Amino acid sequence: MLWLVERWQTRNLFSLCLWPLSLLYCALALLKRWLYLSGILPSYGHSALVIVVGNITVGGAGKTPFVVWLANWLRSQGQQPGIVLRGYGGTSKTWPLAVSATTSPTEAGDEAVMLARQTGCPVVAAPDRVAAIHALLSNSDCNIVISDDGLQHYRMRRDFEISVVDGTRRYGNGFCLPAGPLREPRWRAKRTDLVVVNGQRGDNETGMDIEPTGFRNLASGEVVGLGKFANQPAHAIAGIGNPERFFATLERLGLQTRNQPFPDHFQFAPSDICPDDAGTVIMTEKDAVKCESFADTRHWALTVSAKPDAQLINRLSDWLERNIG
C-alpha cells in the first residue's frame, strides 16, 4: 500500500496506464452522488445536526485527531455531541454497536474505541451511517452528530461538511482511483463547507497542526515529556494511513528510530511489537488501543493533539451560532 501511495503522488507511467479505469471510477462516483442529490435514491435526515468530517483522498490526513478536538470543542460550547463511524476493522456480529472506553477494539475497530476514550462522547459504530445515527439518537441526548468519515455516504444527509487535507500530500497526482488517491474529483473538496489543511498551508487556507504532547506507557499508564527518548534508539511502528508523518514527528523529537510501517488498521500480534533486542517501542495512539492487552513496560504511545487556527474556530463558531444560537 505504501508503494502505491508513493506512485499516486506523481503522474507517471503507472498512473497513466490506469487512467482509463480512473475515468470509469470517477464517472460512477459522480453518478452515485447525482442519484442521491437529485432524490432518485433516498437519503435520510435526522433530528440532530450532522457534521461530516472526511476527506476525498485515500490514506491518513489527520481526520481522527480533528474529530477528537471537534467533539471536545463542541462540549466546551455547551453542546452534546455524539460520534458515528464505520468501525473499520471491527469484527462485531451485530451492528450498530455502542462503543465505550472498555469495548474491545477487535470488536469495534481501533478508531471507535480511541474516540470513545479521548472524547467521553457517545460513540456508535456501523457500516451504515444512517443506522448508526438512529441508534445514537435513540439512546442519548445528543444534539449534534459528528460522522468520522462519510463524505461519500450520501444516504446520510448532512448539515455541515468538513474536508481534511494533508498539507504535504494534498491531492496527489489529481487522478481518481486506481490511478491516483482521489475518491471523488478534486473539485468535490471545494464544495464542502470547510476545508481543513493539516500542516503546511497558504496564507488564505484554514487549517490545523497536529502536535505531539508526550509519551504514555501502555503497561503502567505513566505519561512522560517529549524529551524522554531524545537521542536514544527506539523501534517505531505504525499501522495508520500515513506512517511517514508519524516517523517524521519522532525524528523531529530527536529519536533515533528504526521504523516499521504496517498496513492501516493492522491487527497486531505480540510478535509484531516485541523486537529481539528488548528495546523501547514507540507507536501511535490508534495502534496502542489494539496492543494494550499484551504490551509491557517497553511500549509507549506518542500522544498528540490537534491545534486548529483561529480562522477555523471562527468559522465553526459562526456556523454554530447560526444553527443553534
Short mmCIF file of C-alpha atoms in Angstrom, two decimals:
data_model
loop_
_atom_site.label_atom_id
_atom_site.label_comp_id
_atom_site.label_asym_id
_atom_site.label_seq_id
_atom_site.Cartn_x
_atom_site.Cartn_y
_atom_site.Cartn_z
CA MET A 1 0.00 0.00 0.00
CA LEU A 2 2.83 2.42 0.84
CA TRP A 3 4.38 1.74 -2.56
CA LEU A 4 1.06 2.57 -4.19
CA VAL A 5 0.64 5.78 -2.22
CA GLU A 6 4.04 6.97 -3.42
CA ARG A 7 3.12 6.24 -7.04
CA TRP A 8 -0.04 8.29 -6.58
CA GLN A 9 1.92 11.46 -5.84
CA THR A 10 3.02 11.99 -9.45
CA ARG A 11 1.74 11.35 -12.95
CA ASN A 12 3.93 8.50 -14.09
CA LEU A 13 3.70 5.55 -16.43
CA PHE A 14 1.96 3.50 -13.75
CA SER A 15 -0.78 6.08 -13.18
CA LEU A 16 -1.21 6.85 -16.88
CA CYS A 17 -1.79 3.16 -17.63
CA LEU A 18 -4.57 3.11 -15.04
CA TRP A 19 -6.06 6.43 -16.10
CA PRO A 20 -8.88 4.87 -18.21
CA LEU A 21 -10.04 2.96 -15.13
CA SER A 22 -9.92 6.21 -13.18
CA LEU A 23 -12.30 7.80 -15.66
CA LEU A 24 -14.74 4.94 -15.13
CA TYR A 25 -14.39 5.14 -11.35
CA CYS A 26 -14.91 8.91 -11.42
CA ALA A 27 -18.00 8.59 -13.61
CA LEU A 28 -19.54 6.04 -11.26
CA ALA A 29 -18.76 8.20 -8.21
CA LEU A 30 -20.39 11.23 -9.82
CA LEU A 31 -23.39 9.17 -10.90
CA LYS A 32 -23.87 7.92 -7.35
CA ARG A 33 -23.67 11.48 -5.99
CA TRP A 34 -26.16 12.76 -8.57
CA LEU A 35 -28.65 9.96 -7.88
CA TYR A 36 -28.75 10.85 -4.19
CA LEU A 37 -28.72 14.63 -4.57
CA SER A 38 -31.48 14.51 -7.17
CA GLY A 39 -33.67 12.36 -4.94
CA ILE A 40 -33.76 9.32 -7.21
CA LEU A 41 -32.07 7.33 -4.44
CA PRO A 42 -33.35 8.06 -0.93
CA SER A 43 -31.34 9.91 1.71
CA TYR A 44 -32.30 10.28 5.34
CA GLY A 45 -32.30 13.25 7.68
CA HIS A 46 -32.25 13.27 11.47
CA SER A 47 -33.49 15.30 14.40
CA ALA A 48 -29.95 16.39 15.29
CA LEU A 49 -27.49 18.42 13.26
CA VAL A 50 -24.99 16.25 11.38
CA ILE A 51 -21.37 17.28 10.78
CA VAL A 52 -19.38 15.06 8.42
CA VAL A 53 -15.59 15.09 8.81
CA GLY A 54 -13.92 13.28 5.93
CA ASN A 55 -11.54 13.55 3.03
CA ILE A 56 -11.60 12.83 -0.67
CA THR A 57 -8.25 11.05 -0.68
CA VAL A 58 -7.20 7.57 0.37
CA GLY A 59 -4.75 7.49 3.26
CA GLY A 60 -4.34 9.35 6.52
CA ALA A 61 -4.93 13.10 6.56
CA GLY A 62 -5.29 13.72 10.30
CA LYS A 63 -9.04 13.33 10.36
CA THR A 64 -9.37 11.40 13.62
CA PRO A 65 -7.37 13.85 15.82
CA PHE A 66 -9.52 16.62 14.38
CA VAL A 67 -12.70 14.72 15.29
CA VAL A 68 -11.40 14.39 18.86
CA TRP A 69 -10.75 18.14 19.01
CA LEU A 70 -14.12 18.98 17.43
CA ALA A 71 -16.09 16.82 19.86
CA ASN A 72 -14.31 18.32 22.86
CA TRP A 73 -14.70 21.84 21.48
CA LEU A 74 -18.44 21.37 20.94
CA ARG A 75 -18.81 20.19 24.53
CA SER A 76 -16.93 23.29 25.70
CA GLN A 77 -19.54 25.34 23.82
CA GLY A 78 -22.37 23.73 25.78
CA GLN A 79 -23.37 21.22 23.10
CA GLN A 80 -23.96 17.48 23.44
CA PRO A 81 -22.12 15.82 20.55
CA GLY A 82 -22.05 12.15 19.66
CA ILE A 83 -19.90 10.33 17.13
CA VAL A 84 -20.69 7.75 14.47
CA LEU A 85 -18.21 5.90 12.29
CA ARG A 86 -17.91 2.77 10.22
CA GLY A 87 -15.96 0.75 12.77
CA TYR A 88 -13.43 -0.34 10.17
CA GLY A 89 -11.61 -3.49 11.21
CA GLY A 90 -14.23 -4.41 13.80
CA THR A 91 -15.49 -7.99 13.86
CA SER A 92 -18.76 -7.47 15.72
CA LYS A 93 -21.58 -9.75 14.58
CA THR A 94 -24.13 -7.07 15.48
CA TRP A 95 -24.29 -3.54 14.10
CA PRO A 96 -24.91 -0.77 15.10
CA LEU A 97 -22.59 -1.17 18.08
CA ALA A 98 -22.46 1.22 21.03
CA VAL A 99 -18.79 1.75 21.84
CA SER A 100 -17.31 2.66 25.22
CA ALA A 101 -13.79 3.07 26.55
CA THR A 102 -13.79 -0.60 27.58
CA THR A 103 -15.12 -2.07 24.32
CA SER A 104 -12.74 -4.49 22.62
CA PRO A 105 -11.00 -2.85 19.63
CA THR A 106 -11.21 -6.23 17.91
CA GLU A 107 -14.98 -5.99 18.08
CA ALA A 108 -15.48 -2.29 17.35
CA GLY A 109 -12.33 -1.24 15.48
CA ASP A 110 -9.40 0.78 16.82
CA GLU A 111 -10.66 4.25 15.90
CA ALA A 112 -14.03 3.75 17.58
CA VAL A 113 -12.50 2.78 20.91
CA MET A 114 -9.93 5.57 20.74
CA LEU A 115 -12.64 8.17 20.08
CA ALA A 116 -14.72 6.89 22.99
CA ARG A 117 -11.71 7.14 25.31
CA GLN A 118 -10.49 10.54 24.22
CA THR A 119 -13.82 12.35 24.00
CA GLY A 120 -16.13 10.73 26.54
CA CYS A 121 -18.92 11.18 23.98
CA PRO A 122 -21.45 8.53 23.00
CA VAL A 123 -19.96 6.59 20.07
CA VAL A 124 -21.78 4.21 17.73
CA ALA A 125 -20.09 2.16 15.01
CA ALA A 126 -21.83 0.67 11.98
CA PRO A 127 -21.11 0.30 8.27
CA ASP A 128 -24.48 2.01 7.67
CA ARG A 129 -24.14 5.59 8.95
CA VAL A 130 -27.91 6.14 8.85
CA ALA A 131 -28.47 3.18 11.16
CA ALA A 132 -25.62 4.36 13.38
CA ILE A 133 -27.15 7.83 13.77
CA HIS A 134 -30.58 6.36 14.52
CA ALA A 135 -29.08 4.16 17.24
CA LEU A 136 -27.08 7.06 18.66
CA LEU A 137 -30.05 9.41 18.89
CA SER A 138 -32.32 6.69 20.27
CA ASN A 139 -30.03 6.11 23.23
CA SER A 140 -28.60 9.54 24.03
CA ASP A 141 -29.46 13.23 24.27
CA CYS A 142 -27.05 14.31 21.53
CA ASN A 143 -27.98 17.43 19.61
CA ILE A 144 -25.03 17.26 17.19
CA VAL A 145 -23.75 14.15 15.42
CA ILE A 146 -20.18 14.01 14.15
CA SER A 147 -19.61 11.44 11.41
CA ASP A 148 -15.97 10.37 11.34
CA ASP A 149 -15.58 9.89 7.60
CA GLY A 150 -18.61 9.52 5.36
CA LEU A 151 -18.34 12.32 2.79
CA GLN A 152 -19.26 9.73 0.17
CA HIS A 153 -22.05 8.18 2.28
CA TYR A 154 -24.83 10.14 0.57
CA ARG A 155 -27.68 8.18 2.18
CA MET A 156 -26.84 10.26 5.24
CA ARG A 157 -28.00 13.86 4.94
CA ARG A 158 -25.65 16.34 6.48
CA ASP A 159 -25.78 19.96 7.66
CA PHE A 160 -22.07 20.75 7.51
CA GLU A 161 -19.23 19.11 5.61
CA ILE A 162 -15.57 19.34 6.61
CA SER A 163 -12.84 18.04 4.32
CA VAL A 164 -9.45 17.37 5.93
CA VAL A 165 -6.44 17.60 3.60
CA ASP A 166 -2.85 16.54 4.23
CA GLY A 167 -0.78 19.69 3.79
CA THR A 168 2.11 17.79 2.21
CA ARG A 169 0.45 15.18 0.02
CA ARG A 170 -2.54 17.35 -0.87
CA TYR A 171 -4.44 15.63 -3.72
CA GLY A 172 -1.52 13.66 -5.11
CA ASN A 173 -1.47 13.45 -8.89
CA GLY A 174 -5.08 14.60 -9.15
CA PHE A 175 -6.37 11.29 -10.51
CA CYS A 176 -9.20 9.24 -9.06
CA LEU A 177 -8.69 5.64 -8.00
CA PRO A 178 -6.95 3.47 -9.08
CA ALA A 179 -4.53 5.79 -10.92
CA GLY A 180 -4.49 8.29 -8.06
CA PRO A 181 -5.59 8.76 -4.45
CA LEU A 182 -8.90 10.55 -5.04
CA ARG A 183 -12.23 9.01 -4.08
CA GLU A 184 -14.01 11.81 -5.94
CA PRO A 185 -12.81 14.58 -8.28
CA ARG A 186 -10.72 17.28 -6.68
CA TRP A 187 -13.45 19.91 -7.02
CA ARG A 188 -15.53 17.92 -4.53
CA ALA A 189 -13.38 19.21 -1.65
CA LYS A 190 -14.18 22.80 -2.63
CA ARG A 191 -17.90 22.01 -2.44
CA THR A 192 -17.60 21.20 1.26
CA ASP A 193 -18.38 23.88 3.84
CA LEU A 194 -14.89 23.92 5.31
CA VAL A 195 -11.51 22.65 4.09
CA VAL A 196 -9.06 21.97 6.91
CA VAL A 197 -5.42 21.72 5.84
CA ASN A 198 -3.32 19.63 8.19
CA GLY A 199 0.17 21.12 8.37
CA GLN A 200 1.68 23.26 5.60
CA ARG A 201 -0.85 25.76 4.28
CA GLY A 202 -1.07 29.01 2.36
CA ASP A 203 -2.00 32.42 3.72
CA ASN A 204 -5.67 32.09 2.77
CA GLU A 205 -6.11 28.49 3.90
CA THR A 206 -7.82 27.35 7.08
CA GLY A 207 -6.12 24.57 8.96
CA MET A 208 -4.63 22.91 11.98
CA ASP A 209 -1.43 21.38 13.24
CA ILE A 210 -1.24 18.03 14.97
CA GLU A 211 1.25 18.50 17.78
CA PRO A 212 2.86 15.82 19.95
CA THR A 213 2.18 16.24 23.66
CA GLY A 214 4.02 13.38 25.39
CA PHE A 215 4.53 9.64 25.66
CA ARG A 216 2.22 7.24 27.51
CA ASN A 217 3.37 3.85 28.74
CA LEU A 218 1.00 1.12 27.64
CA ALA A 219 1.59 -1.07 30.68
CA SER A 220 1.68 1.43 33.54
CA GLY A 221 -0.16 4.44 32.12
CA GLU A 222 2.76 6.70 33.06
CA VAL A 223 2.96 9.87 30.96
CA VAL A 224 6.34 11.49 30.30
CA GLY A 225 7.53 14.56 28.43
CA LEU A 226 8.61 14.77 24.81
CA GLY A 227 12.29 14.83 25.73
CA LYS A 228 12.20 11.44 27.43
CA PHE A 229 13.67 9.49 24.50
CA ALA A 230 15.69 12.21 22.77
CA ASN A 231 18.95 10.91 21.27
CA GLN A 232 18.02 7.36 22.21
CA PRO A 233 17.49 4.40 19.86
CA ALA A 234 13.96 3.04 19.62
CA HIS A 235 11.73 0.93 17.42
CA ALA A 236 8.86 2.86 15.80
CA ILE A 237 5.81 1.03 14.48
CA ALA A 238 2.72 2.45 12.79
CA GLY A 239 -0.34 0.83 11.25
CA ILE A 240 -2.00 4.03 10.04
CA GLY A 241 -2.84 5.67 6.73
CA ASN A 242 0.26 7.89 6.67
CA PRO A 243 3.00 6.27 8.78
CA GLU A 244 5.72 8.53 7.35
CA ARG A 245 4.19 11.54 9.09
CA PHE A 246 4.44 9.69 12.41
CA PHE A 247 8.04 8.64 11.80
CA ALA A 248 8.97 12.20 10.80
CA THR A 249 7.48 13.51 14.05
CA LEU A 250 9.64 11.14 16.09
CA GLU A 251 12.70 12.25 14.14
CA ARG A 252 11.94 15.90 14.89
CA LEU A 253 11.76 14.98 18.57
CA GLY A 254 15.31 13.68 18.36
CA LEU A 255 14.62 9.95 18.50
CA GLN A 256 16.91 7.57 16.64
CA THR A 257 14.28 5.16 15.37
CA ARG A 258 14.19 2.02 13.30
CA ASN A 259 10.88 2.38 11.50
CA GLN A 260 8.44 -0.41 10.72
CA PRO A 261 5.27 0.57 8.83
CA PHE A 262 2.27 -1.76 8.80
CA PRO A 263 -0.96 -1.62 6.77
CA ASP A 264 -3.68 0.71 8.03
CA HIS A 265 -5.85 -0.90 10.75
CA PHE A 266 -3.34 -3.75 11.08
CA GLN A 267 -4.23 -6.31 13.74
CA PHE A 268 -1.05 -6.59 15.78
CA ALA A 269 0.18 -9.76 17.47
CA PRO A 270 2.70 -9.81 20.33
CA SER A 271 5.47 -10.83 17.93
CA ASP A 272 4.89 -7.65 15.88
CA ILE A 273 5.72 -5.30 18.75
CA CYS A 274 8.43 -7.24 20.61
CA PRO A 275 11.84 -6.72 18.97
CA ASP A 276 14.60 -9.19 19.73
CA ASP A 277 16.81 -6.61 21.43
CA ALA A 278 14.14 -5.73 24.03
CA GLY A 279 14.48 -2.04 23.16
CA THR A 280 11.95 0.76 23.53
CA VAL A 281 8.98 0.58 21.14
CA ILE A 282 7.06 3.72 20.16
CA MET A 283 3.68 3.53 18.42
CA THR A 284 0.66 5.68 17.59
CA GLU A 285 -2.29 6.08 19.94
CA LYS A 286 -4.52 4.26 17.49
CA ASP A 287 -2.20 1.27 17.39
CA ALA A 288 -1.80 1.35 21.17
CA VAL A 289 -5.51 0.65 21.61
CA LYS A 290 -5.01 -2.74 19.95
CA CYS A 291 -1.75 -3.59 21.73
CA GLU A 292 -2.50 -2.75 25.36
CA SER A 293 -3.66 -6.26 26.25
CA PHE A 294 -0.22 -7.75 25.53
CA ALA A 295 2.13 -4.77 25.90
CA ASP A 296 4.73 -4.37 28.63
CA THR A 297 6.81 -1.53 30.04
CA ARG A 298 8.88 -1.25 26.84
CA HIS A 299 5.88 0.01 24.89
CA TRP A 300 4.96 3.67 24.62
CA ALA A 301 2.40 5.64 22.61
CA LEU A 302 3.05 9.13 21.30
CA THR A 303 0.14 11.31 22.39
CA VAL A 304 -0.95 14.09 20.03
CA SER A 305 -3.45 16.92 19.93
CA ALA A 306 -5.00 18.86 17.05
CA LYS A 307 -4.44 22.63 17.25
CA PRO A 308 -6.79 24.48 14.85
CA ASP A 309 -6.04 28.05 13.85
CA ALA A 310 -8.22 31.00 14.84
CA GLN A 311 -9.85 31.25 11.43
CA LEU A 312 -11.08 27.67 11.65
CA ILE A 313 -12.53 28.18 15.13
CA ASN A 314 -14.25 31.38 13.99
CA ARG A 315 -15.84 29.58 11.04
CA LEU A 316 -17.19 26.85 13.28
CA SER A 317 -18.40 29.36 15.87
CA ASP A 318 -20.30 31.31 13.21
CA TRP A 319 -21.97 28.15 11.92
CA LEU A 320 -22.90 27.04 15.43
CA GLU A 321 -24.42 30.43 16.25
CA ARG A 322 -26.47 30.45 13.04
CA ASN A 323 -27.84 26.96 13.55
CA ILE A 324 -28.24 26.73 17.32
CA GLY A 325 -27.88 30.26 18.65
#
